[in-house]
Amino acid sequence: MSSDRLQRYLECIAACNACVVSCQHCASLCLQEPDVKMMTRCIALDFDCAEMCSVSVALMAGGSELADAMCGLCARACRMCAEECGKHSHDHCQQCAEACRVCAEACERVAV
Amino acid sequence: MSSDRLQRYLECIAACNACVVSCQHCASLCLQEPDVKMMTRCIALDFDCAEMCSVSVALMAGGSELADAMCGLCARACRMCAEECGKHSHDHCQQCAEACRVCAEACERVAV
Amino acid sequence: MSSDRLQRYLECIAACNACVVSCQHCASLCLQEPDVKMMTRCIALDFDCAEMCSVSVALMAGGSELADAMCGLCARACRMCAEECGKHSHDHCQQCAEACRVCAEACERVAV
Amino acid sequence: MSSDRLQRYLECIAACNACVVSCQHCASLCLQEPDVKMMTRCIALDFDCAEMCSVSVALMAGGSELADAMCGLCARACRMCAEECGKHSHDHCQQCAEACRVCAEACERVAV
């Protein structure tokens, strides 16, 4: 792809990268929480969301024909993870929920 | 997820795994072809399709809530790659096109 | 790479694919166990191991120059996961431990 | 893992993320070059290196026990890709070579 097309994706790539870190970090801290039983859906969605964001970055940076569609699906993963993480008051969950919301919005702008 | 739910995915997981190998192998042989200039879209779609199949397997095996939606997108990647590979007479392209078609059908059954 | 070189990897690719499914499945069932607090290292290593196996497959099938080194690291992940899963009596843990051992051996044969 | 441990990885995570984008972008532009036949090893190593960096980020952010070892292997991928890209005068290759060198150094600091 041209560098112009990459330009269009840079904000979304940055949001996805931040979301990967927040989700992986949140999952690893959730696993250490005393109330881990409450956090299991959070952990599962953290991993899904991190995976989706990671693939979205690869496809956007590589100018894949499927990048926009992948971002559409990634936005769904981010919305689900944001909603679940948002239910928990742990700092890592609240920060992850925020990173997921920012990423969902960036992905939705790309996916339209 | 329950083992029953995994059962539902086993055929699709096998098709995705076979497709990853065919796509990665096709890409690596395309890069060695004398007419590599003709094969560039094939190479790009091979990588996209392998990536999608790989993620689909992870989500299906992990019982992700997003597994079915991911398989829907994976089916699209497989259809595109099958169509492009099918244009080339090299053995690795023809074999890859067939693996992609089988995988697309399996993913479509899961995604509905 | 040549099809001959792919041939050399086929057993290891199959073992890695089986290990991805076992690890992802084990992680998802661990998250549902009443004693999930006991399973947190198992869950973490399951994800690591699945990730390593998945990348190893991609590199082997693509004939990467780094495939053998990646399999060496994957073998380490499999050994760690096998040891941890082996401590738990749940069926999914015992099955995962076995899949990890088989995969570690296959990866070690490739990595030498 | 603790947030302190994440802190230790932040520079390396940023370098890996930048390297993923440079490598995927370089590969996609290499595939469009008139002299694509000269670029085939560059393309193959770009994909390997992007994959390694992506997994390294996931493991570092998740506080994996294997993060440091993965970074050691990632450094090797980055060195190989930097050397190959550095042979080509295209802007995307030169920029990718530089991103790979920076990432190799960051990974080596983590891996020791």
mmCIF file of N, CA, C and O in Angstrom, chain B residues 1 3-4 7 13 35 40 42-43 50 53 57-58 71 75 78 82 102 112:
data_model
loop_
_atom_site.group_PDB
_atom_site.id
_atom_site.type_symbol
_atom_site.label_atom_id
_atom_site.label_comp_id
_atom_site.label_asym_id
_atom_site.label_seq_id
_atom_site.Cartn_x
_atom_site.Cartn_y
_atom_site.Cartn_z
ATOM 1 N N MET B 1 -15.432 -23.468 27.724
ATOM 2 C CA MET B 1 -16.595 -24.070 27.045
ATOM 3 C C MET B 1 -16.629 -25.559 27.340
ATOM 4 O O MET B 1 -15.626 -26.151 27.705
ATOM 5 N N SER B 3 -16.878 -29.580 26.473
ATOM 6 C CA SER B 3 -16.269 -30.389 25.420
ATOM 7 C C SER B 3 -17.234 -30.581 24.255
ATOM 8 O O SER B 3 -16.820 -30.749 23.106
ATOM 9 N N ASP B 4 -18.544 -30.552 24.541
ATOM 10 C CA ASP B 4 -19.537 -30.642 23.458
ATOM 11 C C ASP B 4 -19.389 -29.499 22.475
ATOM 12 O O ASP B 4 -19.487 -29.679 21.262
ATOM 13 N N GLN B 7 -16.552 -29.991 20.290
ATOM 14 C CA GLN B 7 -16.911 -30.990 19.272
ATOM 15 C C GLN B 7 -17.455 -30.337 17.996
ATOM 16 O O GLN B 7 -17.075 -30.706 16.891
ATOM 17 N N ILE B 13 -11.777 -26.527 12.833
ATOM 18 C CA ILE B 13 -10.404 -26.372 13.325
ATOM 19 C C ILE B 13 -9.433 -27.129 12.414
ATOM 20 O O ILE B 13 -8.384 -26.594 12.026
ATOM 21 N N ASP B 35 8.277 -16.145 -12.019
ATOM 22 C CA ASP B 35 7.281 -15.108 -12.334
ATOM 23 C C ASP B 35 6.672 -14.515 -11.066
ATOM 24 O O ASP B 35 5.458 -14.273 -10.995
ATOM 25 N N THR B 40 2.146 -11.626 -6.668
ATOM 26 C CA THR B 40 2.217 -10.787 -5.451
ATOM 27 C C THR B 40 0.884 -10.726 -4.693
ATOM 28 O O THR B 40 0.879 -10.752 -3.465
ATOM 29 N N CYS B 42 -1.334 -13.053 -4.676
ATOM 30 C CA CYS B 42 -1.443 -14.398 -4.110
ATOM 31 C C CYS B 42 -0.667 -14.470 -2.784
ATOM 32 O O CYS B 42 -1.175 -14.961 -1.769
ATOM 33 N N ILE B 43 0.556 -13.950 -2.797
ATOM 34 C CA ILE B 43 1.391 -13.951 -1.583
ATOM 35 C C ILE B 43 0.709 -13.164 -0.459
ATOM 36 O O ILE B 43 0.612 -13.632 0.680
ATOM 37 N N ALA B 50 -3.772 -17.120 6.160
ATOM 38 C CA ALA B 50 -3.114 -17.923 7.201
ATOM 39 C C ALA B 50 -3.329 -17.284 8.577
ATOM 40 O O ALA B 50 -3.633 -17.981 9.557
ATOM 41 N N CYS B 53 -6.977 -17.777 9.710
ATOM 42 C CA CYS B 53 -7.243 -19.172 10.085
ATOM 43 C C CYS B 53 -6.632 -19.473 11.442
ATOM 44 O O CYS B 53 -7.238 -20.167 12.278
ATOM 45 N N VAL B 57 -8.726 -20.618 14.803
ATOM 46 C CA VAL B 57 -8.462 -21.838 15.580
ATOM 47 C C VAL B 57 -8.346 -21.506 17.063
ATOM 48 O O VAL B 57 -8.968 -22.161 17.906
ATOM 49 N N ALA B 58 -7.573 -20.477 17.377
ATOM 50 C CA ALA B 58 -7.387 -20.103 18.787
ATOM 51 C C ALA B 58 -8.730 -19.778 19.437
ATOM 52 O O ALA B 58 -9.018 -20.228 20.551
ATOM 53 N N CYS B 71 -14.931 -16.684 12.451
ATOM 54 C CA CYS B 71 -15.009 -17.666 11.358
ATOM 55 C C CYS B 71 -15.711 -17.073 10.138
ATOM 56 O O CYS B 71 -15.367 -17.404 8.995
ATOM 57 N N ALA B 75 -13.880 -16.955 6.604
ATOM 58 C CA ALA B 75 -14.456 -17.507 5.369
ATOM 59 C C ALA B 75 -14.245 -16.536 4.206
ATOM 60 O O ALA B 75 -13.913 -16.954 3.084
ATOM 61 N N CYS B 78 -10.672 -16.733 3.099
ATOM 62 C CA CYS B 78 -10.463 -17.991 2.371
ATOM 63 C C CYS B 78 -11.024 -17.905 0.951
ATOM 64 O O CYS B 78 -10.403 -18.373 -0.010
ATOM 65 N N ALA B 82 -8.757 -18.292 -2.264
ATOM 66 C CA ALA B 82 -9.071 -19.392 -3.183
ATOM 67 C C ALA B 82 -9.217 -18.871 -4.610
ATOM 68 O O ALA B 82 -8.718 -19.480 -5.567
ATOM 69 N N VAL B 102 -12.241 -25.580 0.938
ATOM 70 C CA VAL B 102 -12.713 -26.481 2.004
ATOM 71 C C VAL B 102 -12.854 -25.706 3.317
ATOM 72 O O VAL B 102 -13.839 -25.861 4.051
ATOM 73 N N VAL B 112 -22.745 -19.395 10.654
ATOM 74 C CA VAL B 112 -24.184 -19.065 10.489
ATOM 75 C C VAL B 112 -24.870 -18.864 11.837
ATOM 76 O O VAL B 112 -24.561 -19.528 12.795
#
